[in-house]
Short mmCIF file of C-alpha atoms in Angstrom, two decimals:
data_model
loop_
_atom_site.label_atom_id
_atom_site.label_comp_id
_atom_site.label_asym_id
_atom_site.label_seq_id
_atom_site.Cartn_x
_atom_site.Cartn_y
_atom_site.Cartn_z
CA UNK A 150 -80.53 27.15 71.01
CA UNK A 151 -77.49 29.26 73.39
CA UNK A 152 -77.40 28.03 76.45
CA UNK A 153 -77.43 30.62 79.74
CA UNK A 154 -73.88 32.76 79.15
CA UNK A 155 -72.66 34.58 81.85
CA UNK A 156 -69.18 37.31 81.34
CA UNK A 157 -66.78 37.15 82.91
CA UNK A 158 -65.90 33.44 83.04
CA UNK A 159 -63.73 34.09 86.51
CA UNK A 160 -63.03 38.25 87.88
CA UNK A 161 -60.09 38.63 90.78
CA UNK A 162 -60.46 42.35 92.75
CA UNK A 163 -60.03 43.72 95.99
CA UNK A 164 -62.13 44.27 99.71
CA UNK A 165 -63.98 47.19 99.09
CA UNK A 166 -64.34 47.30 95.34
CA UNK A 167 -67.61 47.07 93.24
CA UNK A 168 -68.21 44.05 90.65
CA UNK A 169 -70.73 44.18 88.40
CA UNK A 170 -71.77 40.42 86.35
CA UNK A 171 -73.59 39.69 83.35
CA UNK A 172 -76.25 36.54 82.72
CA UNK A 173 -77.78 36.19 78.94
CA UNK A 174 -80.79 34.22 79.30
CA UNK A 175 -81.70 31.92 76.08
CA UNK A 176 -83.92 33.24 73.99
CA UNK A 177 -87.31 33.54 74.73
CA UNK A 178 -86.66 33.87 78.37
CA UNK A 179 -88.26 35.93 80.96
CA UNK A 180 -87.16 34.59 84.04
CA UNK A 181 -83.61 35.08 85.90
CA UNK A 182 -82.17 33.88 88.83
CA UNK A 183 -79.44 34.28 90.27
CA UNK A 184 -77.25 32.04 93.27
CA UNK A 185 -74.07 32.58 95.30
CA UNK A 186 -72.40 28.65 95.14
CA UNK A 187 -69.61 29.07 98.22
CA UNK A 188 -68.27 25.49 99.75
CA UNK A 189 -69.27 26.42 103.54
CA UNK A 190 -72.73 27.70 102.74
CA UNK A 191 -73.47 25.59 99.70
CA UNK A 192 -76.34 26.98 96.96
CA UNK A 193 -77.75 30.48 97.99
CA UNK A 194 -79.92 31.91 96.31
CA UNK A 195 -79.98 35.51 95.88
CA UNK A 196 -83.37 36.90 94.12
CA UNK A 197 -85.43 36.10 91.14
CA UNK A 198 -86.46 38.67 87.97
CA UNK A 199 -89.88 37.94 86.05
CA UNK A 200 -90.13 40.59 83.03
CA UNK A 201 -88.57 43.44 85.27
CA UNK A 202 -89.61 43.07 88.62
CA UNK A 203 -87.57 41.75 91.21
CA UNK A 204 -90.49 38.56 91.84
CA UNK A 205 -87.95 36.61 94.93
CA UNK A 206 -85.30 37.43 97.33
CA UNK A 207 -83.36 35.59 99.28
CA UNK A 208 -81.82 36.71 102.63
CA UNK A 209 -78.60 38.38 101.89
CA UNK A 210 -77.41 41.71 102.58
CA UNK A 211 -78.57 45.08 100.19
CA UNK A 212 -74.56 45.57 98.77
CA UNK A 213 -76.28 42.55 96.28
CA UNK A 214 -78.29 43.68 93.43
CA UNK A 215 -79.96 43.20 90.24
CA UNK A 216 -82.00 44.45 87.59
CA UNK A 217 -83.33 42.89 84.34
CA UNK A 218 -84.11 45.05 81.43
CA UNK A 219 -86.19 44.57 78.94
CA UNK A 220 -84.54 42.01 76.51
CA UNK A 221 -84.67 39.12 79.20
CA UNK A 222 -80.57 39.92 80.10
CA UNK A 223 -79.52 40.56 83.83
CA UNK A 224 -76.41 41.94 85.88
CA UNK A 225 -76.11 41.13 89.00
CA UNK A 226 -73.73 44.04 91.05
CA UNK A 227 -71.99 43.05 95.14
CA UNK A 228 -71.23 46.84 96.42
CA UNK A 229 -68.10 47.33 99.07
CA UNK A 230 -66.60 43.62 98.51
CA UNK A 231 -65.85 40.92 101.33
CA UNK A 232 -63.36 38.12 101.44
CA UNK A 233 -66.47 36.22 101.57
CA UNK A 234 -67.78 37.35 98.69
CA UNK A 235 -66.11 35.00 97.21
CA UNK A 236 -67.61 32.77 95.39
CA UNK A 237 -68.93 30.96 92.00
CA UNK A 238 -72.28 33.58 91.18
CA UNK A 239 -74.54 31.76 88.55
CA UNK A 240 -76.94 32.25 86.79
CA UNK A 241 -80.16 30.31 85.37
CA UNK A 242 -82.73 31.16 83.65
CA UNK A 243 -86.73 29.76 82.57
CA UNK A 244 -89.32 30.78 80.05
CA UNK A 245 -91.54 30.83 83.18
CA UNK A 246 -91.49 31.14 86.76
CA UNK A 247 -87.85 30.01 88.97
CA UNK A 248 -89.91 27.00 90.63
CA UNK A 249 -93.22 26.93 89.36
CA UNK A 250 -93.81 23.10 87.60
CA UNK A 251 -94.41 23.69 83.99
CA UNK A 252 -91.05 25.29 83.55
CA UNK A 253 -86.83 24.09 83.75
CA UNK A 254 -84.12 26.24 85.61
CA UNK A 255 -81.26 26.41 82.38
CA UNK A 256 -78.45 27.22 84.62
CA UNK A 257 -75.05 28.43 83.27
CA UNK A 258 -72.10 28.06 83.58
CA UNK A 259 -71.18 30.80 86.84
CA UNK A 260 -68.73 33.57 87.67
CA UNK A 261 -66.30 32.85 89.94
CA UNK A 262 -65.30 35.68 91.44
CA UNK A 263 -62.12 35.86 93.02
CA UNK A 264 -61.83 38.99 96.59
CA UNK A 265 -59.07 39.50 97.71
CA UNK B 257 -91.47 27.19 106.41
CA UNK B 258 -90.24 24.61 104.05
CA UNK B 259 -86.59 23.35 103.76
CA UNK B 260 -84.82 20.60 102.39
CA UNK B 261 -82.08 18.25 104.36
CA UNK B 262 -80.37 15.88 102.01
CA UNK B 263 -78.34 13.52 104.37
CA UNK B 264 -74.45 11.94 103.66
CA UNK B 265 -72.68 15.62 101.84
CA UNK B 266 -70.68 12.25 100.84
CA UNK B 267 -71.99 8.98 98.73
CA UNK B 268 -69.53 6.72 97.81
CA UNK B 269 -70.92 3.81 95.80
CA UNK B 270 -68.77 0.74 93.21
CA UNK B 271 -70.44 1.56 89.94
CA UNK B 272 -72.80 -1.21 89.49
CA UNK B 273 -74.18 -0.79 92.88
CA UNK B 274 -77.47 1.15 93.12
CA UNK B 275 -77.40 4.73 93.62
CA UNK B 276 -79.15 6.22 96.86
CA UNK B 277 -79.86 10.12 97.48
CA UNK B 278 -81.66 11.00 100.32
CA UNK B 279 -83.63 13.93 100.65
CA UNK B 280 -86.08 15.06 102.98
CA UNK B 281 -88.53 18.41 102.34
CA UNK B 282 -91.00 20.00 104.96
CA UNK B 283 -93.72 21.76 103.87
CA UNK B 284 -97.60 22.67 104.22
CA UNK B 285 -98.66 22.08 101.17
CA UNK B 286 -98.44 19.92 98.46
CA UNK B 287 -94.63 20.62 96.93
CA UNK B 288 -93.08 20.42 93.55
CA UNK B 289 -89.52 18.52 94.36
CA UNK B 290 -86.93 18.95 91.28
CA UNK B 291 -82.94 16.41 91.43
CA UNK B 292 -80.05 18.61 90.05
CA UNK B 293 -77.14 17.48 89.41
CA UNK B 294 -73.97 19.19 88.92
CA UNK B 295 -70.74 18.20 87.39
CA UNK B 296 -67.65 19.58 87.59
CA UNK B 297 -66.29 22.44 86.65
CA UNK B 298 -70.25 23.10 85.47
CA UNK B 299 -73.67 24.91 86.60
CA UNK B 300 -76.25 22.90 87.31
CA UNK B 301 -78.53 20.69 85.00
CA UNK B 302 -82.59 19.35 85.89
CA UNK B 303 -82.60 15.33 86.34
CA UNK B 304 -86.60 15.25 86.79
CA UNK B 305 -88.78 16.93 88.90
CA UNK B 306 -91.81 15.99 90.80
CA UNK B 307 -95.55 18.50 89.99
CA UNK B 308 -98.46 16.53 91.61
CA UNK B 309 -98.61 13.32 88.76
CA UNK B 310 -96.93 10.07 88.84
CA UNK B 311 -95.34 9.78 93.09
CA UNK B 312 -92.21 8.02 90.55
CA UNK B 313 -90.93 10.23 88.34
CA UNK B 314 -88.04 8.93 85.78
CA UNK B 315 -85.24 11.69 85.16
CA UNK B 316 -82.63 11.67 82.79
CA UNK B 317 -78.64 9.20 82.84
CA UNK B 318 -81.72 6.86 84.22
CA UNK B 319 -82.14 8.02 87.56
CA UNK B 320 -85.94 8.28 88.41
CA UNK B 321 -86.82 9.69 92.18
CA UNK B 322 -90.48 8.39 94.48
CA UNK B 323 -92.13 10.77 95.95
CA UNK B 324 -93.79 9.56 99.46
CA UNK B 325 -96.05 11.99 101.31
CA UNK B 326 -95.89 10.18 103.90
CA UNK B 327 -92.44 10.62 104.81
CA UNK B 328 -92.34 14.06 103.58
CA UNK B 329 -89.44 12.25 100.98
CA UNK B 330 -88.15 12.62 97.79
CA UNK B 331 -84.45 9.50 96.89
CA UNK B 332 -82.97 10.28 94.07
CA UNK B 333 -82.25 5.92 92.78
CA UNK B 334 -80.90 4.76 89.97
CA UNK B 335 -80.10 1.33 89.76
CA UNK B 336 -76.48 1.14 88.47
CA UNK B 337 -74.13 3.24 89.20
CA UNK B 338 -71.58 4.91 86.32
CA UNK B 339 -68.67 6.59 86.65
CA UNK B 340 -70.05 9.22 85.00
CA UNK B 341 -72.45 10.03 87.34
CA UNK B 342 -69.52 10.99 89.08
CA UNK B 343 -71.47 15.43 91.00
CA UNK B 344 -72.73 17.59 92.64
CA UNK B 345 -76.67 15.97 93.63
CA UNK B 346 -79.50 19.06 94.61
CA UNK B 347 -82.42 18.64 96.34
CA UNK B 348 -84.72 21.45 96.03
CA UNK B 349 -88.69 22.34 96.30
CA UNK B 350 -91.25 25.23 95.59
CA UNK B 351 -94.89 25.58 96.88
CA UNK B 352 -97.38 27.79 94.82
CA UNK B 353 -97.71 29.82 98.48
CA UNK B 354 -94.04 30.79 98.25
CA UNK B 355 -93.92 32.61 94.23
CA UNK B 356 -92.26 29.22 93.76
CA UNK B 357 -89.71 29.94 95.60
CA UNK B 358 -86.88 27.42 94.94
CA UNK B 359 -85.75 26.28 98.17
CA UNK B 360 -82.37 24.17 98.00
CA UNK B 361 -80.55 21.26 100.14
CA UNK B 362 -77.07 21.22 101.42
CA UNK B 363 -76.24 18.94 97.81
CA UNK B 364 -74.56 15.43 97.74
CA UNK B 365 -71.03 14.48 96.01
CA UNK B 366 -71.23 11.45 94.82
CA UNK B 367 -68.56 9.56 94.06
CA UNK B 368 -68.44 6.16 92.62
CA UNK B 369 -65.37 3.88 93.40
CA UNK B 370 -64.09 1.43 90.63
#
């Protein structure tokens, strides 16, 4: 079974631009979660989608948005990029609820975003 | 509100020594607890999880963790460290009442000395 794939793996953007990151979950998984990881802030939860509906949301500004398609693939969009958005963005999938007792979350390798 | 505290941003042990990574949580209801590991330049991987069955949970790569309700702790241990254990370890908690949203600790980098 193929793992979680994220594209692109590396991205360089300038301040003010917008970016879209893509995540393909493991086949059959309906939950996709997004995380931002930085050396200073650690691992920060962005949001979780389950069957195309946003179930949980972290404390990020409205510039960060996401969506999930009917095939469970998910995209994350960041508008008006700031220098502080430079981070590793991780996507994870699970068949059921991400933090539920009956499931395991599988992570992709991440997209490294650099904002200049 | 739930929170997770991992004591020590860096822990250094000698190869062959005991590994102990500390995790304390706050939760008003029975929690679900997780340990994940992140090897350099990779995503996270589940090591083990506590879901209210046995309090001593065995995971992959020889790791185990014990849920201690009275101490609100879920420390991760391994009897004998191996060089390949060098990685960052994250503790996380969720509860049913919060929609199972995972709350993450800050992570602990495990350094193995030869």
